[in-house]
Structures are given as C-alpha cells and as structure tokens.
Coordinates of C-alpha atoms and ligand atoms in Angstrom, one line a residue:
M149 CA 113.5 68.0 123.5
T150 CA 109.8 67.8 124.4
R151 CA 107.0 66.4 122.2
Q152 CA 105.8 70.0 121.8
Q153 CA 109.2 71.2 120.6
I154 CA 109.5 68.3 118.2
A155 CA 106.0 69.1 116.9
A156 CA 106.9 72.7 116.3
R157 CA 110.0 71.8 114.4
I158 CA 108.2 69.3 112.2
R159 CA 105.4 71.8 111.4
R160 CA 108.0 74.5 110.5
A161 CA 110.2 72.2 108.4
R162 CA 107.3 70.9 106.2
G163 CA 109.3 67.8 105.3
L164 CA 107.9 64.4 104.2
I165 CA 106.5 62.3 107.0
D166 CA 106.0 58.6 106.8
A167 CA 103.0 57.8 109.0
H168 CA 103.5 54.1 109.3
T169 CA 106.8 52.2 109.9
H170 CA 108.1 49.6 112.4
L171 CA 111.3 49.5 114.4
G172 CA 112.7 46.6 116.3
V173 CA 112.5 42.8 116.0
D174 CA 109.9 40.1 115.7
V175 CA 111.4 36.8 116.9
A176 CA 108.2 34.9 116.0
A177 CA 108.5 36.0 112.4
F178 CA 112.2 35.2 112.4
Y179 CA 111.7 31.6 113.6
N180 CA 108.8 31.2 111.2
G181 CA 111.1 32.1 108.3
D182 CA 109.0 35.2 107.5
F183 CA 110.0 38.6 106.2
P184 CA 110.4 41.3 107.4
Y185 CA 111.5 40.4 111.0
A186 CA 113.7 43.3 112.1
I187 CA 114.9 46.9 111.4
T188 CA 117.1 49.1 113.6
A189 CA 117.0 52.9 114.0
E190 CA 120.3 53.0 112.0
D191 CA 118.7 51.0 109.2
H192 CA 115.8 53.5 109.2
G193 CA 118.3 56.4 108.9
V194 CA 119.9 54.8 105.7
R195 CA 116.4 54.3 104.2
M196 CA 115.3 57.8 105.0
G197 CA 118.4 59.1 103.3
L198 CA 117.5 57.1 100.2
T199 CA 113.8 58.1 100.1
G200 CA 114.0 61.7 101.3
V201 CA 111.7 61.0 104.4
A202 CA 112.3 63.7 107.0
A203 CA 110.4 62.0 109.9
A204 CA 108.8 58.6 110.4
V205 CA 106.2 57.3 112.8
C206 CA 107.5 53.9 114.2
F207 CA 105.9 51.1 116.1
P208 CA 107.3 47.9 117.6
F209 CA 106.7 44.7 115.6
I210 CA 103.8 42.4 116.4
Y211 CA 105.1 39.6 118.7
T212 CA 105.5 40.7 122.3
A213 CA 107.5 38.8 125.0
Y214 CA 104.3 39.0 127.2
F215 CA 103.2 35.8 125.3
Q216 CA 104.9 32.4 125.2
L217 CA 106.8 32.3 121.9
A218 CA 106.2 28.6 121.1
A219 CA 102.4 28.9 121.8
W220 CA 102.2 32.1 119.8
R221 CA 103.7 30.5 116.8
R222 CA 100.9 27.8 116.9
G223 CA 98.3 30.6 117.2
H224 CA 97.7 30.3 120.9
F225 CA 98.0 33.3 123.2
R226 CA 99.3 32.4 126.6
R227 CA 100.9 34.8 129.0
D228 CA 104.5 33.9 129.7
P229 CA 105.0 34.0 133.5
R230 CA 108.8 34.1 133.0
S231 CA 108.8 37.2 130.8
A232 CA 108.6 39.4 133.9
T233 CA 106.3 41.9 132.2
A234 CA 103.1 43.2 133.6
A235 CA 101.6 44.0 130.3
A236 CA 101.8 43.3 126.6
Y237 CA 104.4 45.4 124.8
E238 CA 105.8 46.7 128.1
L239 CA 109.4 45.6 127.1
E240 CA 109.0 46.4 123.4
N241 CA 107.7 49.9 123.9
A242 CA 110.4 50.8 126.3
R243 CA 113.0 49.2 124.1
L244 CA 111.8 51.3 121.2
C245 CA 112.1 54.5 123.1
R246 CA 115.5 53.6 124.5
E247 CA 116.8 52.8 121.0
I248 CA 115.7 56.2 119.7
Y249 CA 116.4 58.5 122.6
E250 CA 119.5 56.7 124.2
A251 CA 121.2 54.6 121.6
F252 CA 120.7 56.8 118.5
P253 CA 119.7 60.2 119.9
E254 CA 120.6 61.7 116.5
F255 CA 117.2 60.3 115.4
A256 CA 115.2 61.9 118.2
G257 CA 112.6 64.1 116.6
R258 CA 112.9 62.2 113.3
L259 CA 111.8 58.8 114.4
L260 CA 108.5 59.3 116.3
P261 CA 107.7 56.3 118.6
F262 CA 104.2 55.0 119.0
G263 CA 103.5 52.5 121.8
C264 CA 101.8 49.2 120.9
F265 CA 98.9 47.8 122.9
D266 CA 96.5 44.9 123.0
P267 CA 92.9 46.2 123.5
A268 CA 91.7 43.2 125.4
R269 CA 94.4 41.7 127.7
R270 CA 95.0 43.5 131.0
P271 CA 94.4 46.9 129.3
A272 CA 94.7 48.8 132.6
N273 CA 98.2 47.4 133.2
Q274 CA 99.2 48.5 129.6
A275 CA 97.8 52.0 130.1
A276 CA 99.8 52.3 133.3
C277 CA 103.0 51.2 131.5
L278 CA 102.3 53.6 128.6
R279 CA 101.6 56.5 130.9
E280 CA 104.9 56.0 132.6
L281 CA 106.7 55.7 129.3
A282 CA 105.2 58.9 128.0
G283 CA 106.4 60.6 131.2
R284 CA 110.0 59.5 130.5
W285 CA 110.2 60.1 126.8
P286 CA 108.3 61.9 124.0
L287 CA 105.7 59.4 122.9
F288 CA 103.8 60.3 119.8
G289 CA 100.9 57.9 119.6
L290 CA 99.6 54.4 120.1
K291 CA 99.2 51.4 117.7
T292 CA 97.5 48.1 117.6
A293 CA 97.4 45.2 115.1
T294 CA 94.5 43.2 116.5
S295 CA 94.4 40.6 113.8
Y296 CA 97.7 39.1 114.9
L297 CA 96.6 39.2 118.6
Q298 CA 93.2 37.8 117.9
S299 CA 91.9 40.5 120.1
P300 CA 88.7 42.3 119.1
V301 CA 89.2 46.0 118.4
T302 CA 85.8 46.8 119.9
A303 CA 87.3 45.9 123.3
L304 CA 88.3 49.6 123.1
L305 CA 84.7 50.4 123.7
G306 CA 84.5 48.3 126.8
A307 CA 87.3 47.0 129.1
G308 CA 90.0 48.6 127.0
A309 CA 88.5 52.1 126.9
G310 CA 91.1 53.3 129.4
L311 CA 93.7 53.1 126.6
L312 CA 91.7 55.6 124.5
D313 CA 91.2 57.7 127.6
L314 CA 95.0 57.8 127.9
A315 CA 95.4 58.8 124.2
A316 CA 92.9 61.7 124.8
E317 CA 94.6 62.8 128.0
L318 CA 98.0 62.8 126.4
D319 CA 96.6 64.3 123.1
I320 CA 98.2 61.5 121.0
P321 CA 96.7 59.7 118.1
V322 CA 96.0 56.0 117.6
T323 CA 96.8 53.8 114.5
L324 CA 94.7 50.7 114.0
H325 CA 95.6 47.8 111.6
S326 CA 92.5 47.1 109.4
A327 CA 91.1 44.0 107.7
V328 CA 88.3 43.0 105.4
L329 CA 89.1 39.2 105.4
P330 CA 85.9 37.4 106.4
G331 CA 87.9 35.2 108.8
D332 CA 89.2 38.3 110.6
P333 CA 86.7 39.7 113.0
W334 CA 89.4 41.3 115.2
A335 CA 90.4 44.2 112.9
N336 CA 87.4 44.4 110.7
V337 CA 87.3 47.9 109.2
F338 CA 83.6 48.4 110.0
E339 CA 84.2 47.4 113.6
I340 CA 87.1 49.9 113.7
L341 CA 84.7 52.6 112.4
K342 CA 82.4 52.0 115.3
V343 CA 85.3 52.7 117.7
V344 CA 86.3 55.8 115.8
K345 CA 82.8 57.1 115.7
A346 CA 82.3 56.5 119.4
R347 CA 85.4 58.4 120.4
P348 CA 85.4 61.8 118.8
D349 CA 87.9 62.9 121.5
V350 CA 90.7 60.7 119.9
R351 CA 92.3 61.0 116.5
F352 CA 92.7 57.7 114.6
A353 CA 94.4 56.4 111.5
I354 CA 93.0 53.3 109.9
A355 CA 95.9 51.5 108.3
H356 CA 96.2 49.9 104.9
T357 CA 93.9 52.2 102.9
C358 CA 90.9 50.5 104.6
R359 CA 91.9 47.6 102.3
F360 CA 90.5 49.7 99.4
D361 CA 86.9 49.3 100.7
R362 CA 85.1 52.3 99.2
R363 CA 82.3 52.2 101.9
A364 CA 84.9 52.3 104.6
L365 CA 86.9 55.1 103.0
D366 CA 83.7 57.1 102.6
A367 CA 82.7 56.5 106.2
A368 CA 86.2 57.4 107.5
A369 CA 86.3 60.6 105.4
A370 CA 83.0 61.7 107.0
L371 CA 84.4 61.5 110.5
P372 CA 86.4 64.5 111.6
N373 CA 88.7 62.5 113.9
S374 CA 89.5 59.8 111.3
F375 CA 92.5 59.5 109.0
V376 CA 93.5 56.6 106.7
D377 CA 97.0 55.6 105.9
F378 CA 98.4 54.2 102.6
S379 CA 100.8 51.8 104.4
A380 CA 102.0 48.8 102.3
F381 CA 100.1 50.2 99.3
H382 CA 102.1 48.3 96.6
I383 CA 101.6 44.9 98.1
H384 CA 97.9 45.6 98.5
C385 CA 97.7 46.6 94.9
T386 CA 99.4 43.3 94.0
L387 CA 96.6 41.5 96.0
A388 CA 93.9 43.5 94.2
R389 CA 95.1 42.5 90.8
Q390 CA 95.6 38.8 91.6
N391 CA 92.9 37.9 89.0
H392 CA 94.0 34.5 88.0
P393 CA 94.2 31.4 90.2
G394 CA 96.7 31.8 93.0
Q395 CA 99.0 34.4 91.5
G396 CA 101.7 35.1 94.1
A397 CA 100.7 32.2 96.3
V398 CA 102.5 28.8 95.7
D399 CA 102.5 25.7 97.7
M400 CA 105.7 24.2 99.3
E401 CA 106.7 22.5 96.0
G402 CA 106.5 25.8 94.2
R403 CA 103.1 25.0 92.5
E404 CA 100.6 27.7 92.2
V405 CA 97.8 27.4 94.7
H406 CA 94.4 27.1 93.1
C407 CA 91.4 28.0 95.1
T408 CA 88.1 29.8 94.5
L409 CA 89.1 32.8 96.6
A410 CA 92.2 33.5 94.5
R411 CA 90.0 33.6 91.3
Q412 CA 88.0 36.4 92.9
N413 CA 91.1 38.5 93.8
H414 CA 92.7 38.0 97.1
P415 CA 90.3 38.3 100.0
A416 CA 92.7 40.4 102.0
V417 CA 91.5 43.4 100.0
A418 CA 87.9 44.4 99.3
A419 CA 86.0 42.4 96.7
K420 CA 85.6 44.2 93.4
R421 CA 82.0 45.3 94.0
N422 CA 83.0 47.1 97.2
R423 CA 86.4 48.3 96.1
F424 CA 87.4 51.9 95.4
P425 CA 87.5 52.0 91.6
A426 CA 91.1 52.5 90.4
D427 CA 93.6 50.8 88.2
Y428 CA 95.6 48.9 90.8
R429 CA 98.1 47.8 88.1
A430 CA 99.4 51.4 88.3
P431 CA 100.0 52.0 92.0
A432 CA 100.9 55.7 91.7
A433 CA 97.8 56.5 89.7
A434 CA 95.6 54.6 92.1
M435 CA 97.2 56.4 95.0
Q436 CA 96.5 59.7 93.4
Q437 CA 92.9 58.9 92.7
I438 CA 92.3 57.8 96.3
A439 CA 94.1 60.9 97.7
E440 CA 92.1 63.2 95.4
A441 CA 88.9 61.5 96.5
Y442 CA 89.7 61.9 100.2
P443 CA 92.1 64.9 100.3
T444 CA 92.0 65.7 104.0
T445 CA 91.8 62.1 105.2
M446 CA 94.7 60.2 103.6
L447 CA 98.2 59.9 105.1
W448 CA 101.2 58.7 103.2
G449 CA 103.0 55.8 104.9
T450 CA 105.2 52.9 103.7
D451 CA 104.9 50.2 106.4
T452 CA 108.7 50.0 106.2
P453 CA 110.1 47.3 106.5
A454 CA 106.8 45.5 106.0
H455 CA 106.3 47.2 102.6
L456 CA 107.2 43.7 101.5
W457 CA 105.8 40.5 102.9
K458 CA 107.1 36.9 102.5
S459 CA 105.5 34.4 104.8
R460 CA 104.9 30.7 105.2
F461 CA 101.5 29.7 106.5
R462 CA 98.7 27.1 106.2
N463 CA 95.6 28.2 104.3
D464 CA 91.9 27.4 104.8
H465 CA 92.3 24.3 102.6
G466 CA 95.1 22.9 104.8
Q467 CA 97.8 23.6 102.2
D468 CA 101.2 25.0 103.2
V469 CA 101.5 28.3 101.3
W470 CA 104.5 30.5 100.6
M471 CA 103.1 34.0 100.3
D472 CA 105.5 36.1 98.3
L473 CA 104.7 39.8 98.0
P474 CA 107.9 41.6 97.0
C475 CA 108.3 45.4 96.9
G476 CA 111.5 47.4 96.4
P477 CA 112.9 49.7 99.2
T478 CA 112.0 52.9 97.3
A479 CA 108.8 51.8 95.5
E480 CA 106.4 53.6 98.0
A481 CA 108.4 56.9 97.9
D482 CA 108.8 56.7 94.1
A483 CA 105.1 56.4 93.6
F484 CA 104.4 59.2 96.1
R485 CA 106.7 61.5 94.1
E486 CA 104.6 61.0 90.9
L487 CA 101.7 62.8 92.6
P488 CA 101.1 66.5 92.0
R489 CA 102.9 68.7 94.5
P490 CA 99.8 70.1 96.4
L491 CA 98.5 66.5 96.9
R492 CA 102.0 65.4 98.2
Q493 CA 102.0 68.4 100.6
R494 CA 98.6 67.2 102.0
I495 CA 99.2 63.5 102.4
G496 CA 102.9 63.7 103.1
H497 CA 102.8 66.5 105.6
D498 CA 99.7 68.6 106.3
N499 CA 97.2 65.8 107.1
T500 CA 99.9 63.9 109.0
V501 CA 100.7 66.9 111.2
R502 CA 97.0 67.3 112.0
F503 CA 96.8 63.6 112.8
L504 CA 99.9 63.7 115.0
F505 CA 99.5 66.9 116.8
G506 CA 95.9 68.2 116.2
K507 CA 95.4 71.6 114.8
P508 CA 97.6 74.5 115.8
R509 CA 95.9 76.9 118.1
S510 CA 95.9 79.7 115.5
G511 CA 95.2 77.3 112.5
R512 CA 92.0 77.3 110.6
P513 CA 90.3 73.9 110.2
D514 CA 90.9 72.5 106.7
K515 CA 88.7 69.5 107.2
P516 CA 85.0 70.3 107.1
G517 CA 83.6 69.8 110.6
A518 CA 87.0 69.2 112.0
D519 CA 86.2 71.6 114.9
A520 CA 83.5 69.2 116.0
G521 CA 86.0 66.9 117.6
G522 CA 87.4 67.0 121.2
S523 CA 88.8 70.1 122.8
H524 CA 92.3 68.8 122.1
T525 CA 92.0 69.9 118.4
R526 CA 91.5 73.5 119.3
Ligands
ZN667 ZN1 102.5 47.9 109.7

C-alpha cells in the first residue's frame, strides 16, 4: 500500500483519527523510573479497540540512541560514537516503520508513522535518513519535541531548514511539541509560531493545545497552514486547576511541595491572564469550548501512552519531586464523545485529514484563506 492509497482509504472511511501518539520505547524514561516508557503496535491495537480509534499518528519516544544514555539522563547531550548512527532518531524511525510494516502489517494504514528529528544537530544527515526511510515505507509526517533535546525550534529557520524543505517536497506535515514554561526557550509556542508563519509551504500541528495560551491559539487559527492538537488534554487540565500549593507535586517523602509557582497554577500551562477562558475542571466542556472557538484548527489527539505522566525530577528549588499526573486509558476518548457530532467530525477526522494529506484536488477549502498556502494543498 502506498501513502496515497492509505490516504484515500482514510478519507473514505471517515473514522476517528488520533493525531498524536507514541510507539516504541524510551530507555532513559525507564531507567529514571518515569512513566510512560514504552508501547508496542500490538498494545496500540488493544487500546484502539477499546476507544474506537480507526487510525493513529505515531512517533518514536524522546530519547534517541544517537546520544550517550548516561549523559542524557544528567541533562547533557553528547553524541554516542558507539551508537553507529549518522543522525538523531535514525534507528528509532527505522524501528518504528519496521514494527508497523514488517512485524505487525495488520496495522499498516491504521498506525501512521511520523519520523522524529532534532532541528539543530546534524540536520542534513537527519534529512537524508528520513528521505531514504520515506522511499522505503509510507511515512506520514515529521515530529520534534525540542524541549527534551534542548534544541531551539527556530533552528528550522536556519541550519535545520532542510528538514522543512523535505516535508514540503514529500507533502507531509510536521508536529511540534510546545511549551510556555519560562525556563523552556526551545519549544516556546511563540517561537514555534514564527516558524509556522515563515513556512507557508508546510502544514504544522502545534501540540498540547498551545498550553491553553489564548494569544497563541488565536495566532495559530489565523495561519492557514497551522493546526493545534489536543494531546494530553486531561493532564494539562489538571495542571491548569492546580490552584493550591503544590497539588499533584510531592517531594520524595510524600510531602506536598510548596512554592510560589504552584500557587499561581502550574507554569507548564499559560497563566490565567493569558489562558483561554474555560472551566478546566470539566475537560470535555473545555475541549468543546476550544474546538468551537477554533473549529478548523483543532485536531483531536490523546498522546497515548503519554496521556498520563509520572516522573521523578529536581525542581528549580533543588527539591526532588515526584510529579504524578494520572489519566485513565479511555479518558481522552470518553471526553471526545461528549462533544456534539459535527464538532467530533471536524476535530476527529476532517481537520486531521487536511493536516495529514492537504486538501483533495476537488475539495473546496473549508478554512478561510486555506488556499493561500503552498501548492501542495491544491
Ligand atoms: Zn507526545
């Protein structure tokens, strides 16, 4: 099956598409004691059966064998000369495609692999590896999570531009992990918007609902080549409603962590004055309000298996913190199904198909100004 054949089948079937999941293993997360750290194609099949998802975009996890594992776990990024890889994610991207197309071919066309990249480190090598991979197997897009790589997303406007040239050439979209945390310049949502604006020839998805930042959501909705995904919506709602000291964050003795930032809601989501106004105690209602405000921009996605997050780390105050953000395996799909049917059709299929494949040749644009993008959308 070619990518075009799979695209035609997905358009016809009109089933629910999850625009953001992971597939594979993250050994750094495993040795840190963090969750999630792995999921196989077979696991995905079981979950998709449970949630009624027809097709799921999937990316590798974050750690790549390109880097020395021990150094990575200390926050240092050193190329591992013994890894025998020319580029970040070379092994993981190939492993992902082999898992889907060789080991579990029954999932070909249902699990849609995206290749991961690092925008700043040897981008030309990565582009060459990704081009070769896309020649061997249907590849549906590219993904980066620059926070974890400490790699500035704006490198895509400089040395890493070839990665976006490749996306434009292959007519595949790019998903970008986003952040609003002041200490995270690498995936700052407004830096991401600069990239999206500068490259109208590429379709982008900004992950994690732009961390609920209303200004960023407005700006994304105004760009014809920009989409925003709802990935890990529930745990971001949990962060948004952390309005007493340290809720959800405890130190290693199980005591709640008290700090000023926690009293102002968790800084991983937009501060209240910049936040899209919604009742984040009711995730389905908040999801509906956001989808109604940006009906041609939003994509439903779960972040499976990172719909939950449990992690041990040291905070800015030097305290060891156990961050516990639980979320059940069907919570994202259950909330989605509370939305009105026409809205579900948009964020669970129509917008996602436009993000993945552009507009069909005969199709009328349903996003104002959507024709203004690159020739790939026509
Ligand atoms: Zn993710």
